[in-house]
Amino acid sequence: LQRFVSKVGGFFQRAWRIGVNEPKKSIHCVKVGVALSLVSLFYYMRPLYEGVGGNAMWAVMTVVVVFEYTVGATLSKCVNRATGTLLAGALGVGVHWVASQAGERFEPIILQTSVFLLATAATFSRFIPSIKARFDYGAMIFILTFSLISVSGYRVEKLFEMAHHRVSTIAIGTSICIITTIVFFPVWAGTELHNLITNNMDKLSDSLDGCVADYFSSNSQTSDKTLQGYKCALNSKATEESLANFARWEPAHGKFNFGHPWLEYVKVGASLRSCAYCIEALNGSMNSKAKVPDVFKKHFGNFCVRLSNKSSAVLKELAVVMSTMKKPTKIDFMVEEMKSAVQELENALKSLSKQPIQTAEAKAGEVVTLVEVVPLVTVSSLLIEIAARTEKLAGA
Amino acid sequence: LQRFVSKVGGFFQRAWRIGVNEPKKSIHCVKVGVALSLVSLFYYMRPLYEGVGGNAMWAVMTVVVVFEYTVGATLSKCVNRATGTLLAGALGVGVHWVASQAGERFEPIILQTSVFLLATAATFSRFIPSIKARFDYGAMIFILTFSLISVSGYRVEKLFEMAHHRVSTIAIGTSICIITTIVFFPVWAGTELHNLITNNMDKLSDSLDGCVADYFSSNSQTSDKTLQGYKCALNSKATEESLANFARWEPAHGKFNFGHPWLEYVKVGASLRSCAYCIEALNGSMNSKAKVPDVFKKHFGNFCVRLSNKSSAVLKELAVVMSTMKKPTKIDFMVEEMKSAVQELENALKSLSKQPIQTAEAKAGEVVTLVEVVPLVTVSSLLIEIAARTEKLAGA
């Protein structure tokens, strides 16, 4: 029993820490509560109740299902739900009319077949990537509404009235959701994406710096957390893509316009990830060969550390440029500096190869260099992209 | 207009290709249609209708929402939905009783507060990673049912009857879902996960082989598709984790028992991914330094190609071991061979360093080696894991 209690205690401790560290999430929870309370007012207040009828339950359901963490996600779900319901409603009424013309015997057969066919088609459409990314939820709602209408229409005589009620309750639910998400402490998917990318850039540059410095200086002063920072960039692909998808639905907010090129962020994220792969490999090769004579370490250390400093400075500067969204000014200069550092390191390697005896041990140093070249290539491609993006921003 | 038509045509072509290439998905769509038709029979057949009443719409809804591609996902959603509904139902009835004791004036206040508090708490619990992974859907259903019951209970007098109906309709819906997923062409999350991992292993070994061979032989005979195979492993993290999560819900099927160590698959997937990172870096460094004298290429080529052959053979063999799930027999021997190939390559490097002049250009070859060492380390760690896993299997 004691173990169970301590386990539960640990669980609540972790939960508390999440709540304290990420106040946005706690606020989101309160927002859900507020939205639900608002919607249940429709039930408690008599005059409102007369208006929307017993179907008000649909409004509650809409709020629960549609309310998401970011504004973009909520908006996209609202739009999906509305279009799905409308489309399915129209189709359902149409099929119903056809079926009722066909006589009592064929009516259930026609309805059954249409449900079967449309459900199959809509489910299939959810497997197509371009639809899955944006209209997955809409397709599900389409199936749901269509089968509900065509099935229940067979019983409930007042089909039009029912459709009308559903639409009005969903409108109430979605508008409550939209208002609460946007008005009280909105969490914009765009801002989240922006912060995620700039944070990842910062972390990458820190851990690049940290791991090279760590390797070449004997006393490791950088914390393990900094070193592992690049791992965030490795695993953020799915998050970036869904955020970019949601950000497209969002209206203008803060420093972002409506037509902000969110897809560029995904590309920047991809190049960051390829940098992170290189750091991962670099880390691996540094750990695998533990022993390299100190003389070499010192000799190469200077060049390598300088190069990694320059590279991480470029990354840092890029992060600053991204977060302020101004035209880059210092960047070109810094890239030039970085290139010259590469040149120096290459020269050092060449000169070293003239001292025959010690070359074998120099391997470790060389690996660092060459693997370093890859991030450089990536960084410069990233730079080109950033330049393109900022130009677009300047144009917009 | 013509452009629009061609665009729509292209869309359907792509859709058709998906349908033809992945018959499992098409079958899934048909299954959804079948399940929906089955459930709507409850509406069309009069005797059944008397039994479950007008709430049969909940059964339709359950089928639409719960039916997922894999058996595991469907089962986990069913369990989530059932427990969420039951818990929320019990709580809702309890809160209702308390509120009705408190008199007419306080009743709405108590109900409102309880909805607010529980919705906030349940939403918060969805942010806790361990709950999010397994009970996300259940928490949502909990909020939904609780607010529906506590809100509508204020109006509808027959609260118990309503709860009873909801439970029975959900039971009908879930049982139809479970039967259709398991009986007709089931898609097991476990099998999918198993195939995904073994396929990724195969692809990794192919592309490791391919890219080393490509680099050292002048005529590139391997296709681009093989070379890019490792990218699948890079991006499959999320898929693997969700599949492993769903696989835990599945009963025994095929060659897998109920307690199959699915989490080991996630670990194997992670080590595969770190191999893939290395191949990515290897690829990058091979592309960045295009010009290396042919003499060196030949000299190192033999060793490098042999090493990569051995490594990829180990990967291939691991894939075979995994798919047949037998005790590995040849593996230890092959790892020994691989290690000796590493040794040979290292010796070759050392001997080369005695020929002073040409060392600088030999860099490229050396990089290949050292980066190669990292996958070796990973492969052997992977081996240990596999051995542990197969031992567990033998024990089970």
Coordinates of N, CA and C in Angstrom, one line a residue, chain A residues 207-328:
Chain A
S207 N 24.9 23.4 -28.2 CA 25.5 22.1 -28.0 C 26.6 21.8 -29.0
L208 N 26.6 22.5 -30.2 CA 27.8 22.4 -31.1 C 29.0 23.0 -30.4
D209 N 28.8 24.2 -29.9 CA 29.9 24.8 -29.1 C 30.4 23.9 -27.9
G210 N 29.4 23.5 -27.2 CA 29.7 22.8 -25.9 C 30.4 21.5 -26.2
C211 N 30.0 20.8 -27.3 CA 30.6 19.4 -27.4 C 32.0 19.5 -28.0
V212 N 32.2 20.5 -28.8 CA 33.6 20.7 -29.3 C 34.5 21.2 -28.2
A213 N 34.0 22.2 -27.4 CA 34.8 22.7 -26.4 C 35.2 21.6 -25.3
D214 N 34.1 20.8 -25.1 CA 34.3 19.7 -24.1 C 35.4 18.7 -24.5
Y215 N 35.4 18.4 -25.8 CA 36.3 17.4 -26.3 C 37.7 17.9 -26.2
F216 N 37.9 19.2 -26.6 CA 39.3 19.7 -26.7 C 39.8 20.2 -25.4
S217 N 39.0 20.7 -24.5 CA 39.5 21.1 -23.2 C 39.3 19.9 -22.2
S218 N 40.3 19.8 -21.3 CA 40.3 18.6 -20.5 C 39.2 18.7 -19.4
N219 N 38.9 19.8 -18.9 CA 37.9 19.9 -17.9 C 36.5 20.3 -18.5
S220 N 35.6 19.4 -18.4 CA 34.3 19.6 -19.0 C 33.4 20.5 -18.2
Q221 N 33.3 21.7 -18.7 CA 32.5 22.7 -17.9 C 31.1 22.8 -18.4
T222 N 30.8 22.4 -19.6 CA 29.4 22.5 -20.0 C 28.5 21.3 -19.5
S223 N 27.3 21.7 -19.1 CA 26.4 20.7 -18.5 C 26.0 19.7 -19.6
D224 N 25.5 18.6 -19.1 CA 25.0 17.5 -20.0 C 23.8 18.0 -20.7
K225 N 23.0 18.8 -20.1 CA 21.8 19.3 -20.7 C 22.1 20.1 -21.9
T226 N 23.1 21.0 -21.9 CA 23.4 21.8 -23.1 C 23.9 20.8 -24.2
L227 N 24.7 19.8 -23.8 CA 25.2 18.9 -24.8 C 24.1 18.2 -25.6
Q228 N 23.1 17.8 -24.8 CA 22.0 17.0 -25.4 C 20.9 17.9 -26.1
G229 N 21.2 19.2 -26.1 CA 20.2 20.1 -26.7 C 19.8 19.8 -28.1
Y230 N 20.8 19.3 -28.9 CA 20.5 19.1 -30.3 C 19.4 18.0 -30.5
K231 N 19.2 17.2 -29.4 CA 18.2 16.1 -29.6 C 16.8 16.6 -29.7
C232 N 16.6 17.8 -29.2 CA 15.2 18.4 -29.4 C 15.0 18.6 -30.9
A233 N 16.0 19.1 -31.6 CA 15.8 19.4 -33.0 C 15.6 18.1 -33.8
L234 N 16.2 17.0 -33.3 CA 16.1 15.7 -34.0 C 14.6 15.2 -34.1
N235 N 13.9 15.4 -32.9 CA 12.6 14.8 -32.8 C 11.4 15.7 -33.0
S236 N 11.7 16.9 -33.5 CA 10.6 17.9 -33.6 C 9.9 17.9 -34.9
K237 N 10.2 17.0 -35.8 CA 9.6 17.1 -37.1 C 8.1 17.1 -37.1
A238 N 7.5 16.1 -36.4 CA 6.0 16.0 -36.5 C 5.4 17.3 -35.9
T239 N 5.9 17.7 -34.7 CA 5.4 18.9 -34.1 C 5.4 20.1 -35.1
E240 N 6.6 20.3 -35.7 CA 6.7 21.4 -36.6 C 5.7 21.4 -37.7
E241 N 5.5 20.2 -38.3 CA 4.6 20.1 -39.4 C 3.1 20.4 -39.0
S242 N 2.8 19.8 -37.8 CA 1.4 20.1 -37.4 C 1.2 21.5 -37.1
L243 N 2.2 22.1 -36.4 CA 2.0 23.5 -36.1 C 1.9 24.4 -37.3
A244 N 2.8 24.1 -38.3 CA 2.7 24.9 -39.5 C 1.3 24.7 -40.2
N245 N 0.8 23.5 -40.1 CA -0.5 23.3 -40.7 C -1.6 24.1 -40.0
F246 N -1.5 24.2 -38.7 CA -2.5 24.9 -37.9 C -2.3 26.4 -38.1
A247 N -1.0 26.8 -38.2 CA -0.7 28.3 -38.3 C -1.3 28.9 -39.5
R248 N -1.5 28.1 -40.5 CA -2.1 28.6 -41.8 C -3.5 29.0 -41.6
W249 N -4.2 28.5 -40.6 CA -5.6 28.9 -40.4 C -5.7 30.2 -39.6
E250 N -4.6 30.6 -39.0 CA -4.8 31.7 -38.0 C -4.8 33.0 -38.7
P251 N -5.6 34.0 -38.1 CA -5.6 35.3 -38.6 C -4.3 36.0 -38.2
A252 N -4.2 37.3 -38.6 CA -3.0 38.1 -38.3 C -3.0 38.2 -36.8
H253 N -1.8 38.0 -36.2 CA -1.6 38.3 -34.8 C -0.2 38.6 -34.5
G254 N 0.0 39.5 -33.5 CA 1.3 39.9 -33.1 C 2.1 40.5 -34.3
K255 N 3.3 39.9 -34.6 CA 4.1 40.4 -35.7 C 3.9 39.6 -37.0
F256 N 2.9 38.7 -36.9 CA 2.7 37.9 -38.1 C 1.4 38.3 -38.9
N257 N 1.6 38.3 -40.2 CA 0.4 38.6 -41.0 C -0.3 37.3 -41.3
F258 N -1.5 37.4 -42.0 CA -2.2 36.2 -42.3 C -1.5 35.3 -43.3
G259 N -0.9 35.9 -44.3 CA -0.2 35.1 -45.3 C 1.2 34.8 -45.0
H260 N 1.6 34.8 -43.7 CA 3.0 34.5 -43.3 C 3.4 33.2 -43.9
P261 N 4.6 33.1 -44.5 CA 5.1 31.9 -45.1 C 5.5 30.8 -44.1
W262 N 4.5 30.2 -43.6 CA 4.7 29.2 -42.5 C 5.5 28.0 -43.0
L263 N 5.3 27.7 -44.3 CA 5.9 26.5 -44.8 C 7.4 26.6 -44.8
E264 N 7.9 27.9 -44.9 CA 9.3 28.1 -44.9 C 9.9 27.7 -43.6
Y265 N 9.1 27.8 -42.5 CA 9.6 27.4 -41.2 C 9.9 25.9 -41.2
V266 N 9.0 25.2 -41.9 CA 9.2 23.7 -42.0 C 10.5 23.4 -42.7
K267 N 10.8 24.2 -43.7 CA 12.1 23.9 -44.4 C 13.3 24.2 -43.6
V268 N 13.2 25.4 -42.9 CA 14.3 25.8 -42.0 C 14.4 24.7 -40.9
G269 N 13.3 24.2 -40.4 CA 13.4 23.1 -39.4 C 14.1 21.9 -40.0
A270 N 13.8 21.6 -41.3 CA 14.4 20.4 -41.9 C 15.9 20.6 -42.0
S271 N 16.4 21.8 -42.3 CA 17.8 22.0 -42.4 C 18.5 22.0 -41.0
L272 N 17.7 22.5 -40.0 CA 18.2 22.4 -38.7 C 18.4 20.9 -38.3
R273 N 17.4 20.1 -38.7 CA 17.5 18.7 -38.3 C 18.7 18.1 -39.0
S274 N 19.0 18.5 -40.2 CA 20.2 17.8 -40.8 C 21.5 18.3 -40.1
C275 N 21.5 19.5 -39.6 CA 22.6 19.9 -38.8 C 22.7 19.1 -37.5
A276 N 21.5 18.8 -37.0 CA 21.5 18.0 -35.7 C 22.0 16.6 -36.0
Y277 N 21.7 16.0 -37.1 CA 22.2 14.7 -37.5 C 23.8 14.7 -37.4
C278 N 24.3 15.8 -38.0 CA 25.8 15.9 -38.0 C 26.4 16.0 -36.6
I279 N 25.7 16.8 -35.8 CA 26.2 16.9 -34.4 C 26.2 15.6 -33.7
E280 N 25.1 14.9 -34.0 CA 24.9 13.5 -33.4 C 26.1 12.6 -33.8
A281 N 26.4 12.7 -35.1 CA 27.5 11.8 -35.6 C 28.9 12.3 -35.0
L282 N 29.0 13.6 -34.9 CA 30.2 14.2 -34.4 C 30.4 13.7 -32.9
N283 N 29.3 13.8 -32.2 CA 29.3 13.4 -30.8 C 29.8 11.9 -30.7
G284 N 29.2 11.1 -31.6 CA 29.5 9.7 -31.6 C 31.0 9.4 -31.9
S285 N 31.5 10.1 -32.9 CA 32.9 9.8 -33.2 C 33.8 10.3 -32.1
M286 N 33.4 11.4 -31.4 CA 34.3 11.9 -30.4 C 34.3 10.9 -29.2
N287 N 33.1 10.3 -28.9 CA 33.1 9.4 -27.8 C 33.8 8.1 -28.1
S288 N 33.8 7.7 -29.4 CA 34.3 6.3 -29.7 C 35.8 6.3 -29.6
K289 N 36.5 7.3 -30.0 CA 37.9 7.3 -29.9 C 38.3 8.2 -28.7
A290 N 38.5 7.6 -27.6 CA 38.7 8.4 -26.4 C 40.1 9.0 -26.3
K291 N 41.1 8.2 -26.8 CA 42.5 8.6 -26.5 C 43.2 9.2 -27.8
V292 N 43.4 10.5 -27.7 CA 44.2 11.1 -28.7 C 45.3 11.9 -28.0
P293 N 46.5 11.9 -28.4 CA 47.6 12.6 -27.7 C 47.3 14.0 -27.5
D294 N 47.6 14.6 -26.3 CA 47.3 15.9 -26.0 C 47.9 17.0 -27.0
V295 N 49.1 16.7 -27.5 CA 49.7 17.6 -28.4 C 48.8 17.9 -29.6
F296 N 48.2 16.9 -30.1 CA 47.4 17.0 -31.3 C 46.1 17.8 -30.9
K297 N 45.6 17.3 -29.8 CA 44.4 18.0 -29.3 C 44.6 19.5 -29.3
K298 N 45.7 19.9 -28.7 CA 46.0 21.3 -28.6 C 46.1 22.0 -30.0
H299 N 46.9 21.3 -30.8 CA 47.2 21.8 -32.1 C 45.9 22.0 -32.9
F300 N 45.0 21.0 -32.9 CA 43.8 21.1 -33.7 C 42.7 21.8 -32.9
G301 N 42.8 21.7 -31.6 CA 41.8 22.3 -30.8 C 41.5 23.7 -31.2
N302 N 42.6 24.5 -31.3 CA 42.4 25.9 -31.6 C 41.6 26.1 -32.8
F303 N 41.9 25.4 -33.9 CA 41.2 25.6 -35.1 C 39.7 25.1 -35.0
C304 N 39.6 23.9 -34.4 CA 38.3 23.4 -34.4 C 37.4 24.2 -33.5
V305 N 37.9 24.6 -32.3 CA 37.1 25.4 -31.5 C 36.7 26.7 -32.2
R306 N 37.7 27.3 -32.9 CA 37.4 28.6 -33.5 C 36.3 28.4 -34.6
L307 N 36.4 27.3 -35.3 CA 35.4 27.0 -36.3 C 34.0 26.8 -35.7
S308 N 34.0 26.0 -34.6 CA 32.7 25.7 -34.1 C 32.1 27.0 -33.5
N309 N 33.0 27.8 -32.9 CA 32.5 29.1 -32.4 C 31.9 29.9 -33.5
K310 N 32.6 30.0 -34.6 CA 32.0 30.8 -35.8 C 30.7 30.2 -36.2
S311 N 30.7 28.9 -36.3 CA 29.4 28.3 -36.8 C 28.3 28.5 -35.9
S312 N 28.6 28.3 -34.6 CA 27.5 28.5 -33.6 C 27.1 30.0 -33.5
A313 N 28.1 30.9 -33.8 CA 27.7 32.3 -33.8 C 26.8 32.6 -35.0
V314 N 27.1 31.9 -36.1 CA 26.1 32.1 -37.2 C 24.7 31.7 -36.9
L315 N 24.7 30.5 -36.2 CA 23.4 29.9 -35.8 C 22.7 30.9 -34.9
K316 N 23.4 31.4 -33.9 CA 22.9 32.3 -32.9 C 22.3 33.5 -33.6
E317 N 23.1 34.1 -34.5 CA 22.7 35.3 -35.2 C 21.5 35.0 -36.0
L318 N 21.4 33.8 -36.7 CA 20.2 33.5 -37.4 C 19.0 33.4 -36.5
A319 N 19.2 32.9 -35.3 CA 18.1 32.9 -34.4 C 17.6 34.3 -34.0
V320 N 18.6 35.2 -33.8 CA 18.2 36.6 -33.5 C 17.5 37.2 -34.7
V321 N 18.0 36.9 -35.9 CA 17.4 37.5 -37.1 C 16.0 37.0 -37.2
M322 N 15.8 35.7 -36.9 CA 14.5 35.1 -37.1 C 13.5 35.7 -36.0
S323 N 14.0 35.9 -34.8 CA 13.1 36.3 -33.8 C 12.7 37.8 -33.9
T324 N 13.7 38.6 -34.4 CA 13.3 40.0 -34.6 C 12.7 40.2 -36.0
M325 N 12.9 39.3 -36.9 CA 12.4 39.4 -38.3 C 12.9 40.6 -39.0
K326 N 14.1 40.9 -38.8 CA 14.7 42.1 -39.6 C 15.6 41.5 -40.7
K327 N 15.9 42.4 -41.6 CA 16.9 42.0 -42.6 C 18.2 41.7 -42.0
P328 N 18.8 40.6 -42.3 CA 20.1 40.3 -41.7 C 21.2 41.2 -42.2

